Short mmCIF file of C-alpha atoms in Angstrom, two decimals:
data_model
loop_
_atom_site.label_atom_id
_atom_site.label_comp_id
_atom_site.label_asym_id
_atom_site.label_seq_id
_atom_site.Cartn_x
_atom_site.Cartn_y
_atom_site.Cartn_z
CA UNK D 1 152.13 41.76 -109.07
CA UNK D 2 150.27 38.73 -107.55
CA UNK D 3 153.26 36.70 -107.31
CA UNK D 4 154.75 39.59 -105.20
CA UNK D 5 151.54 39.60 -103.00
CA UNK D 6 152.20 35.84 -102.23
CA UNK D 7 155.44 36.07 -101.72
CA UNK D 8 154.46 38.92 -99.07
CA UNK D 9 152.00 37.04 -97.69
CA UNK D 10 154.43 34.01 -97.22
CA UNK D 11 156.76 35.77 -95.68
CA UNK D 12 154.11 37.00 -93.11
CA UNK D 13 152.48 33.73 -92.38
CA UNK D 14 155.97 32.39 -92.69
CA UNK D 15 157.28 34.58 -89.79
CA UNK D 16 153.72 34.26 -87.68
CA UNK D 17 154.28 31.15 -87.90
CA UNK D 18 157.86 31.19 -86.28
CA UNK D 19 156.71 33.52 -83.55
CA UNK D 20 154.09 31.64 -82.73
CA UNK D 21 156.24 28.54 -82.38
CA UNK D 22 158.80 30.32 -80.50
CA UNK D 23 155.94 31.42 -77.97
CA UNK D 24 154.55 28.09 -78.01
CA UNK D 25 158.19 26.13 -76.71
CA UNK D 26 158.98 28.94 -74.42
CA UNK D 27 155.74 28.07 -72.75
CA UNK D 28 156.92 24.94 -72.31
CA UNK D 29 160.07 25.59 -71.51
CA UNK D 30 158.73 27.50 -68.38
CA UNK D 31 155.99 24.79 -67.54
CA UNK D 32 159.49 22.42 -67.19
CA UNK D 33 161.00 24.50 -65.39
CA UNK D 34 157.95 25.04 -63.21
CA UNK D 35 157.12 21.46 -63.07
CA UNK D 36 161.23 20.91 -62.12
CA UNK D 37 160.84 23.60 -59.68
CA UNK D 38 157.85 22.17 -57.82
CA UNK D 39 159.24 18.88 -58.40
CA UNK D 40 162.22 19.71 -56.46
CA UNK D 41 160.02 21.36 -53.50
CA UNK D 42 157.75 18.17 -52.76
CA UNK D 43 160.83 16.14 -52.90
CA UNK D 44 161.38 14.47 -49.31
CA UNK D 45 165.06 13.40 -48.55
CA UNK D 46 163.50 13.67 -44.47
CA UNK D 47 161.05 14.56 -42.15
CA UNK D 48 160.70 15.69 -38.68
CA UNK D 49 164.34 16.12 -38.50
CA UNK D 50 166.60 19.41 -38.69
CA UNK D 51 169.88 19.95 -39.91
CA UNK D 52 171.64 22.34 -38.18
CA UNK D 53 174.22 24.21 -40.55
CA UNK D 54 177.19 25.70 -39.13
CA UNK D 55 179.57 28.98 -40.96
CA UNK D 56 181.85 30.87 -39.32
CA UNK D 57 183.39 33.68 -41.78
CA UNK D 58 182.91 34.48 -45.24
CA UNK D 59 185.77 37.11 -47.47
CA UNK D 60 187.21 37.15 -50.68
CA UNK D 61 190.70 37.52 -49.70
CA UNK D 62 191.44 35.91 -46.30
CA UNK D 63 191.99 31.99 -46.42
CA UNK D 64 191.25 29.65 -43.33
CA UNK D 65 189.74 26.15 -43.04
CA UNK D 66 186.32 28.05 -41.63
CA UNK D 67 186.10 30.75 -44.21
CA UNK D 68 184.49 30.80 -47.50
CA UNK D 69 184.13 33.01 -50.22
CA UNK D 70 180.47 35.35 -50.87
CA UNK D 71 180.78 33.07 -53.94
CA UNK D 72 180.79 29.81 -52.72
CA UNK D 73 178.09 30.90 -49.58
CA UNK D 74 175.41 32.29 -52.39
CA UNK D 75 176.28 28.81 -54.27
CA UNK D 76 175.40 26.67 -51.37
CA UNK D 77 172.61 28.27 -50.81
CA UNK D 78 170.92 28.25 -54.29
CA UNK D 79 171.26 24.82 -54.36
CA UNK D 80 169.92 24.19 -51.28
CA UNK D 81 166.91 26.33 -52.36
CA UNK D 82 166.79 24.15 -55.76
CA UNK D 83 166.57 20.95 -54.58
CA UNK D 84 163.87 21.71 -52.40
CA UNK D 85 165.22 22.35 -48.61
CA UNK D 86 162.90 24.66 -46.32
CA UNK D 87 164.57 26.99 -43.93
CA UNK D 88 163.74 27.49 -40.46
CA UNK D 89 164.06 30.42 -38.09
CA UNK D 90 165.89 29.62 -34.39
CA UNK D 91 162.84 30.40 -32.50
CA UNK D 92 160.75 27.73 -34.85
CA UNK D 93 163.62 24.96 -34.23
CA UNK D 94 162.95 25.42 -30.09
CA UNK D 95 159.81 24.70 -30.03
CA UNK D 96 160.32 21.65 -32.61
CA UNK D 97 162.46 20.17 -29.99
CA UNK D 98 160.38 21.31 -27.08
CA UNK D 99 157.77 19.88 -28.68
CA UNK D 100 155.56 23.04 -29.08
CA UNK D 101 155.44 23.11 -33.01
CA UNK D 102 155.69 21.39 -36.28
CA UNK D 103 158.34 21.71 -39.15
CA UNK D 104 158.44 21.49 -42.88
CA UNK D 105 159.99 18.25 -44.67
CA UNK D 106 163.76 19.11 -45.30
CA UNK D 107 164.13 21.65 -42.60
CA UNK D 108 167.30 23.21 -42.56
CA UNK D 109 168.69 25.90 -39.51
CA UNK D 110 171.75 28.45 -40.84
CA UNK D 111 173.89 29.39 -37.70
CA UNK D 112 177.27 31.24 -37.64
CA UNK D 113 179.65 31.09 -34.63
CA UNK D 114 181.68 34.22 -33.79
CA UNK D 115 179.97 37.37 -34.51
CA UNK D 116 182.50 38.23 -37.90
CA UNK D 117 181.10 41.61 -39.79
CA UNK D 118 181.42 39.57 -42.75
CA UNK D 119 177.68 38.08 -41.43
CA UNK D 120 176.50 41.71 -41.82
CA UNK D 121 178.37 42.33 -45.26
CA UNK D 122 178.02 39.43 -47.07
CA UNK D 123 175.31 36.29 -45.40
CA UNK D 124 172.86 38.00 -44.26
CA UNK D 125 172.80 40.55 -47.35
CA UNK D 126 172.47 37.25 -49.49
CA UNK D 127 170.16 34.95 -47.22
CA UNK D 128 167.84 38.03 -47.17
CA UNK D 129 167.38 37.53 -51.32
CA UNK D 130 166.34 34.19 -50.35
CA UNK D 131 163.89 35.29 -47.39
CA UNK D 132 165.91 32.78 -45.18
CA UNK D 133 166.54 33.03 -41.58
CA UNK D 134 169.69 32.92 -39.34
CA UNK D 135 171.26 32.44 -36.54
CA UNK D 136 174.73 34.58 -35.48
CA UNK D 137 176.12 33.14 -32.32
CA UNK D 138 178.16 36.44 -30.85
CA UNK D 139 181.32 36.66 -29.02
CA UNK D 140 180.24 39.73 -26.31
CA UNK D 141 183.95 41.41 -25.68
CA UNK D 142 184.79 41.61 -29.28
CA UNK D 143 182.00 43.50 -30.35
CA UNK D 144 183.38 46.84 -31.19
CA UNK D 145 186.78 45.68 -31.27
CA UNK D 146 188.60 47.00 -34.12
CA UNK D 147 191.44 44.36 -33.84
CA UNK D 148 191.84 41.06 -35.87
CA UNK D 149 189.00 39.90 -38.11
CA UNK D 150 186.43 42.80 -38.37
CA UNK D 151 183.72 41.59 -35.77
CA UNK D 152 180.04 43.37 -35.10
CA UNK D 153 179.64 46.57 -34.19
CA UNK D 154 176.66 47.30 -32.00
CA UNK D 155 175.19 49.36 -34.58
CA UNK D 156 174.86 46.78 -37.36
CA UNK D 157 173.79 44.43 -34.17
CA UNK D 158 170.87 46.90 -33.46
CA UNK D 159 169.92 47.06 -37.43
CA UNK D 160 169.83 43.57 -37.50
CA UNK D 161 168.06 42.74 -34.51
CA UNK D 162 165.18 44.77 -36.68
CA UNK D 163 164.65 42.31 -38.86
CA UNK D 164 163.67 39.03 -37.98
CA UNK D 165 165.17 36.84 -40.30
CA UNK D 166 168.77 37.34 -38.37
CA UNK D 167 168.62 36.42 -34.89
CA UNK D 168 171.65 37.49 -32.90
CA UNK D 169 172.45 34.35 -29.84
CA UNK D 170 175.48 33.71 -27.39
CA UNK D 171 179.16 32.49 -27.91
CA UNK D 172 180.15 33.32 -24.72
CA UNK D 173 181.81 37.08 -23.14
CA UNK D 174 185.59 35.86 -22.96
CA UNK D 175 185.17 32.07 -22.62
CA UNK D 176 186.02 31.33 -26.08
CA UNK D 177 189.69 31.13 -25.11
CA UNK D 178 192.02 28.44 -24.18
CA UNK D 179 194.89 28.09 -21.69
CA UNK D 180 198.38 28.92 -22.58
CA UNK D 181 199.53 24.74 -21.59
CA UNK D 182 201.60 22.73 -24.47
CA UNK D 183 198.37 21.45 -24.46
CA UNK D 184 195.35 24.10 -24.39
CA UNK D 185 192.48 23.38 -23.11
CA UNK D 186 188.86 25.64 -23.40
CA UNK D 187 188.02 28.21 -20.83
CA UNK D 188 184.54 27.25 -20.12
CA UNK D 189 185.69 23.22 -19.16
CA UNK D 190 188.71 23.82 -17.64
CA UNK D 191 189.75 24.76 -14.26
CA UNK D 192 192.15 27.38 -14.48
CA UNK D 193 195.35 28.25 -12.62
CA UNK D 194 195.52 31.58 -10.83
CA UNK D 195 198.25 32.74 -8.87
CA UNK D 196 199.72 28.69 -8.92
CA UNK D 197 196.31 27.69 -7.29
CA UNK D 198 193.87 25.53 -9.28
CA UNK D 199 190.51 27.46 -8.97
CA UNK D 200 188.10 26.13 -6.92
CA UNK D 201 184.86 24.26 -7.79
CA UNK D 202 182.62 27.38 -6.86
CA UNK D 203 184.97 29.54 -7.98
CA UNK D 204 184.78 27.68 -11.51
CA UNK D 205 181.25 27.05 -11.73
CA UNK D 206 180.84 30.86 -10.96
CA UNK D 207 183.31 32.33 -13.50
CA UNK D 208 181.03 30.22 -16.83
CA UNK D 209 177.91 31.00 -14.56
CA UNK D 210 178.60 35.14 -14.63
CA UNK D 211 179.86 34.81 -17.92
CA UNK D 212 176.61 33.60 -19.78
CA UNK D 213 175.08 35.96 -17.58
CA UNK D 214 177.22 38.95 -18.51
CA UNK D 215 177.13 37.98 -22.80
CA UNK D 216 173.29 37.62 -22.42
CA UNK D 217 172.85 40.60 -20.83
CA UNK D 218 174.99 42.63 -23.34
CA UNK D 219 173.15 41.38 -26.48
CA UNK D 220 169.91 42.12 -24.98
CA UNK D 221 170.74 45.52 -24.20
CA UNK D 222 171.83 45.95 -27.52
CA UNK D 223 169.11 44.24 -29.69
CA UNK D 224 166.07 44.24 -27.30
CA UNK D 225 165.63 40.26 -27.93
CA UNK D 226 165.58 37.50 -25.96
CA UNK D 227 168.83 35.05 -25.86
CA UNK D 228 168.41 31.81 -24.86
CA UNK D 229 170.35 29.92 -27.31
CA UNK D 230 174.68 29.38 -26.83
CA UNK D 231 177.46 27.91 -28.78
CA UNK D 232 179.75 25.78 -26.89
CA UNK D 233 183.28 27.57 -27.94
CA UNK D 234 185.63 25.25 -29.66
CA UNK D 235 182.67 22.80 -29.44
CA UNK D 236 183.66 21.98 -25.95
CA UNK D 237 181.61 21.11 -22.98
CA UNK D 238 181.13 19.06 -20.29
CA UNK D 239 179.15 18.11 -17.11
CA UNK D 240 179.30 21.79 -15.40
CA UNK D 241 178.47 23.56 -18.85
CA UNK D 242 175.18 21.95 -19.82
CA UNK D 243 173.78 22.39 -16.21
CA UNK D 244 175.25 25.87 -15.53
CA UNK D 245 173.59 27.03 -18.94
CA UNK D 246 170.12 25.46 -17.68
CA UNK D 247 170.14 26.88 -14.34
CA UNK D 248 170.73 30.59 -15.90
CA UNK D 249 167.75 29.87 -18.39
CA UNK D 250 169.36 29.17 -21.57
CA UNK D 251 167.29 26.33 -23.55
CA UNK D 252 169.55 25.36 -26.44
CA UNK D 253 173.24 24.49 -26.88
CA UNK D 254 174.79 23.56 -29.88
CA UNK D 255 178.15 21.56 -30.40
CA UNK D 256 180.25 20.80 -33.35
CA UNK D 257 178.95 17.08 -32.81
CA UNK D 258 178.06 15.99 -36.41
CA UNK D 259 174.69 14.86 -37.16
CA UNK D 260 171.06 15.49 -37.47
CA UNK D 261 168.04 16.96 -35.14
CA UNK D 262 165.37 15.39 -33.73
CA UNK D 263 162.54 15.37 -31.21
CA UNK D 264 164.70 12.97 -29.38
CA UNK D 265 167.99 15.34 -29.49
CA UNK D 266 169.05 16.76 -26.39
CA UNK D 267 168.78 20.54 -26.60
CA UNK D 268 171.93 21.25 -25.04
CA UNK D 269 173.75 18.80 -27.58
CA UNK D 270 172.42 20.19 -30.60
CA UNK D 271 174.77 18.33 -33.40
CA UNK D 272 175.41 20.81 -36.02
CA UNK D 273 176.92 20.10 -40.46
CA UNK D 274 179.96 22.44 -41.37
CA UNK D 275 179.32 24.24 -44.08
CA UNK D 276 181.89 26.75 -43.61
CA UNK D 277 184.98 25.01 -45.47
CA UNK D 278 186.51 25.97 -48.63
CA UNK D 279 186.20 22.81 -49.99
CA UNK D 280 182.90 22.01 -49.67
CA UNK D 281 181.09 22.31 -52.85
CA UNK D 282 177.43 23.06 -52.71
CA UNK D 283 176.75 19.17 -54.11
CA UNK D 284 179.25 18.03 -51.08
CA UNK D 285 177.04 19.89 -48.53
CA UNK D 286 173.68 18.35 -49.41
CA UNK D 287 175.78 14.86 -49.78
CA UNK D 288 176.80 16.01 -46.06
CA UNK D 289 173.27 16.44 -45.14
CA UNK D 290 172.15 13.00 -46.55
CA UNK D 291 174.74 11.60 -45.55
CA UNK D 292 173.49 12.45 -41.67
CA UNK D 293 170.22 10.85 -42.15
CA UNK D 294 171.19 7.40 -41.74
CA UNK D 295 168.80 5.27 -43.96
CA UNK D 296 169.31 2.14 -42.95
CA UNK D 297 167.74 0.62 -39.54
CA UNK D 298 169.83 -0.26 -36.39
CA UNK D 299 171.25 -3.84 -36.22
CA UNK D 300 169.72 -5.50 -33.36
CA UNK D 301 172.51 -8.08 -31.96
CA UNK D 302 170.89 -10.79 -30.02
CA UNK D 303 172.97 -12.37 -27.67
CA UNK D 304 172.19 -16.31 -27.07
CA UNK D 305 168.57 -17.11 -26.07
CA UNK D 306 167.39 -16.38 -22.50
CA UNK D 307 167.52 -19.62 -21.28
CA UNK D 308 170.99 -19.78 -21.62
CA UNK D 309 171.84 -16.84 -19.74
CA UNK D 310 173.35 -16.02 -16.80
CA UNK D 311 172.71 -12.54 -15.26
CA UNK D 312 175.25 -11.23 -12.50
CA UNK D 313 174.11 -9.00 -9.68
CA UNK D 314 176.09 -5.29 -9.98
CA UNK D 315 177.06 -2.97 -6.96
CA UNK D 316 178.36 0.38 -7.34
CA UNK D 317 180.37 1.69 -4.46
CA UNK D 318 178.84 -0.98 -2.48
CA UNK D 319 175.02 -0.17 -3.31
CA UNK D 320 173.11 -2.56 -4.98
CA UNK D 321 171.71 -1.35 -8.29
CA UNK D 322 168.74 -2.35 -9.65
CA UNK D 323 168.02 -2.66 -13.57
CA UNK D 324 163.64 -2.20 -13.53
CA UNK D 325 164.14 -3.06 -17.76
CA UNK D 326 166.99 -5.02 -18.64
CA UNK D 327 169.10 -7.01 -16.49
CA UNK D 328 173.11 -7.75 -17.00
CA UNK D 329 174.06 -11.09 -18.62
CA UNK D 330 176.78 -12.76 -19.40
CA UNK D 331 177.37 -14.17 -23.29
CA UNK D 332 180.38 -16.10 -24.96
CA UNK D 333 182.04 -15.04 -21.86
CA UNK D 334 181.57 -11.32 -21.73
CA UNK D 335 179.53 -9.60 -19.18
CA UNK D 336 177.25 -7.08 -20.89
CA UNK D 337 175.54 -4.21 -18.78
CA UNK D 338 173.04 -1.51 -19.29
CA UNK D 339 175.06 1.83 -19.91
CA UNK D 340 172.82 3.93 -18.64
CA UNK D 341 171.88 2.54 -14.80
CA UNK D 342 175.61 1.87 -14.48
CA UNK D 343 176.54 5.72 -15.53
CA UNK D 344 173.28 7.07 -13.68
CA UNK D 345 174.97 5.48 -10.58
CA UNK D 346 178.37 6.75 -11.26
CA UNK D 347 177.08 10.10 -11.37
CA UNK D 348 177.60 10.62 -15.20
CA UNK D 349 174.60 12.50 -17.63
CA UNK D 350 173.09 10.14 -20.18
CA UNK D 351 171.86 11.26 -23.83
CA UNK D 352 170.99 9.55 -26.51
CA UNK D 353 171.06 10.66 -30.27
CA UNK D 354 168.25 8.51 -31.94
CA UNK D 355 169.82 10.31 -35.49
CA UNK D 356 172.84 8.65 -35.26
CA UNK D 357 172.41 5.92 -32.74
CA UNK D 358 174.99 7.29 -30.13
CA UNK D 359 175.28 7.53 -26.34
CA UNK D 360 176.96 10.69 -24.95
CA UNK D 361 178.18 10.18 -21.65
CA UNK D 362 179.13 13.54 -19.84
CA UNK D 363 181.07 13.15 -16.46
CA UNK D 364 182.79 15.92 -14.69
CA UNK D 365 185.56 17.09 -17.58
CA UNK D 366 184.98 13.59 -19.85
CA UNK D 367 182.56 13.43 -22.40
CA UNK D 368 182.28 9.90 -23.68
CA UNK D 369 180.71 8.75 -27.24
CA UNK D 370 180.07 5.37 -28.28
CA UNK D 371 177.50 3.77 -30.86
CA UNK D 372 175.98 1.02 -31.25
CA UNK D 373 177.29 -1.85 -33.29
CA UNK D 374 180.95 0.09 -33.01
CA UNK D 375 183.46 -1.36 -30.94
CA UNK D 376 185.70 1.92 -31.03
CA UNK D 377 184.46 4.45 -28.25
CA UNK D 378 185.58 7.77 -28.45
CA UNK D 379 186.81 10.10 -25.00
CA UNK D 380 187.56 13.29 -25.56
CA UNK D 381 191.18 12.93 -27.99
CA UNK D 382 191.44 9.40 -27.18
CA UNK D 383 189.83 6.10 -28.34
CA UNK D 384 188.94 3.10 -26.65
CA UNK D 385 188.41 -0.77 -28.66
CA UNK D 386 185.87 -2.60 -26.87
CA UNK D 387 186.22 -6.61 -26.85
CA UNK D 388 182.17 -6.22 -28.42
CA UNK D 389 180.44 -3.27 -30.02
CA UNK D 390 177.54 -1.70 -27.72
CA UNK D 391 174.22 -3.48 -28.60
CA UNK D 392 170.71 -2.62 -28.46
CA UNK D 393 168.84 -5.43 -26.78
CA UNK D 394 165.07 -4.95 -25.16
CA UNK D 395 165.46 -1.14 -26.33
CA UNK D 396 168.57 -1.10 -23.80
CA UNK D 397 171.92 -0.20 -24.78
CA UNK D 398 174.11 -2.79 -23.40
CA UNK D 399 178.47 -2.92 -23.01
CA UNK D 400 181.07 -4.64 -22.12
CA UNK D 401 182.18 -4.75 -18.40
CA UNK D 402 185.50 -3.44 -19.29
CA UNK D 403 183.70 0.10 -21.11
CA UNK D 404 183.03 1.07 -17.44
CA UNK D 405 186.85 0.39 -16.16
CA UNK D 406 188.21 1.94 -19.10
CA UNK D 407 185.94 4.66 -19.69
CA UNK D 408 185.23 5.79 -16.06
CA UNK D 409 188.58 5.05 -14.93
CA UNK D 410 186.93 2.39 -12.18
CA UNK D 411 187.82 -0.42 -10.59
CA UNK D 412 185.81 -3.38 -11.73
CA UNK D 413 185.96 -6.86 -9.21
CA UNK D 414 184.33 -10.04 -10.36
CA UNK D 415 183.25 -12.93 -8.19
CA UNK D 416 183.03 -15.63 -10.48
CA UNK D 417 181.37 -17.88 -7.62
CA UNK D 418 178.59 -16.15 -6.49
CA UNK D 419 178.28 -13.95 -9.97
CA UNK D 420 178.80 -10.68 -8.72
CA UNK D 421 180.14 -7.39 -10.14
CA UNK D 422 181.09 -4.85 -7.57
CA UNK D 423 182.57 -1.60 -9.36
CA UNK D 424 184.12 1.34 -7.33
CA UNK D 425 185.13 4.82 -7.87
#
């Protein structure tokens, strides 16, 4: 009879002792996890820098290069979450770049282009688990257009606008188009032909200029919000564009420019991170993102020392132009001039992208991209080699002479006797 009783009572201490254990290492199981989880938060791959996301459609069935599956969106997403990114709302990434507010270490934006119903029925639906906010850049005359991909309807427009972790922003009303050429080119930079005449360049600038207007005005009416944000279509802009969208009030633009946000990004060249193709795993879009915070410094080239030499005067269409920072020089026989005075004068817009260490150079229809310490400049589909890489030097991006002839299509004269540059255009 005792010998039962301690068997009993062995038992019982036996399996006490097993429960207590198991309650024991699940506590420390979830102080790991915890500890991981916080971990994961405070870690900083960046600060004071945003990267803009970019997704167009999302279905189970159809297959493109910009559509993913639910699967593979909620994937991305929960690991973005897990290593510790922090999502930001359109309306908090303005006022970053304006200037007007602070951000979170690994700030992230989500935008979609297009205005697909597949926002409604699957992202949003899934970034609304997370408590993560987003951006859907809308196309206004396909909204209630049955035909094609399933877009928007104005109803699920108006129940979004309700909540504000979807914001609802412009793609353009029927500018995201392109010309029926062998080679097409974008509705909102291109001149098109009407009747066998060329439009005009009122005519032009008035056609984008009501149609931000018009796609603006639609969305509002629908959602009761403010738009002030735009999508260039295809990615395209140019000259026209960017001032046309600030003289009708809009204060961002975003292009599919790769690359990373800062205070120093111009916020109608927003660079954006696709996100949106099938093959991009959810540890290949936070490589992506990295991968767009360039680590390492910019590599200073210093030409020969001062003393040795010489600077050339420069006249552009016959006016003298005066560099107040850095003045032109000549080194191992190339003449090397300030980009920006020289494109200032040739009527060309100037921005630089601190991120990546690029010049944009927007000219009528030409956008122009070079960086520094690359000799291969990029216009539009083409690319130019450069005898020398652009170069920082005094905090002033200097190139070759023969970027301005090639790149601007100019004429470039040099008098080697008096050491003169006259360039004309």
């Amino acid at each position: 009879m005792e010998q039962r009783k301690r068997t009993h009572r062995n038992k019982y201490l036996h399996k006490k002792f097993l429960a207590s254990f198991l309650i024991v290492a699940m506590s420390l199981i979830l102080l790991i996890n915890l500890q991981s989880s916080v971990f994961a938060s405070n870690t900083e791959f960046y600060r004071d820098r945003v990267a803009v996301i970019m997704y167009h459609h999302i279905d189970s069935n159809f297959k493109s290069s910009a559509t993913i599956t639910p699967e593979l969106f909620q994937s991305q997403i929960e690991y973005l979450v897990e290593q510790g990114y922090n999502f930001i709302s359109m309306q908090q990434f303005e006022d970053f770049l304006y200037n007007k507010g602070s951000i979170p270490i690994n700030s992230v934006l989500i935008t979609f282009d297009d205005g697909y119903e597949s926002y409604y029925n699957y992202a949003y639906q899934i970034l609304k688990k997370y408590n993560i906010p987003s951006t859907n850049f809308v196309i206004g005359e396909w909204i209630d257009k049955p035909n094609g991909l399933p877009r928007l309807t104005s109803e699920e427009m108006l129940e979004l606008s309700k909540d504000p972790l979807a914001d609802l922003q412009s793609h353009s009303y029927g500018l995201h188009r392109k010309t029926s050429e062998d080679h097409p080119k974008p509705f909102l930079t291109t001149k098109l032909s009407i009747d066998q005449y060329i439009e005009s360049q009122s005519d032009y600038e008035k056609r984008i200029q009501d149609d931000l207007e018009l796609n603006r005005e639609v969305i509002e009416n629908i959602t009761n919000k403010h738009v002030y944000a735009f999508a260039y279509p295809f990615g395209a802009y140019n000259q026209d564009s960017v001032s046309t969208l600030k003289k009708v009030g809009y204060q961002l633009a975003f292009t599919l420019r790769k690359g990373m946000a800062d205070r120093r990004t111009n916020p109608f060249l927003v660079p954006r991170i696709n996100a949106g193709n099938p093959t991009i795993t959810p540890e290949k879009l936070h490589e992506a993102i990295l991968a767009s915070h360039p680590a390492n410094k910019i590599v200073k080239i210093q030409p020969a020392k001062e003393n040795t030499l010489v600077q050339p005067t420069v006249y552009v269409n016959g006016k003298f132009v005066n560099f107040p920072e850095q003045k032109p020089f000549i080194n191992n026989g190339l003449t090397m001039v300030p980009v920006r005075y020289v494109s200032q004068e040739l009527q060309a817009y100037v921005f630089w992208d601190g991120t990546t260490q690029t010049i944009t150079i927007i000219k009528g229809y030409e956008v122009i991209e070079l960086r520094i310490n690359d000799r291969n400049v990029r216009e539009q589909d083409q690319v130019i080699t450069l005898e020398s890489p652009a170069m920082l030097y005094n905090g002033q991006t200097m190139v070759p002479l023969r970027f301005i002839s090639e790149a601007f299509h100019a004429k470039v004269e040099w008098d080697g006797t008096n050491k003169t540059v006259r360039i004309y255009q």
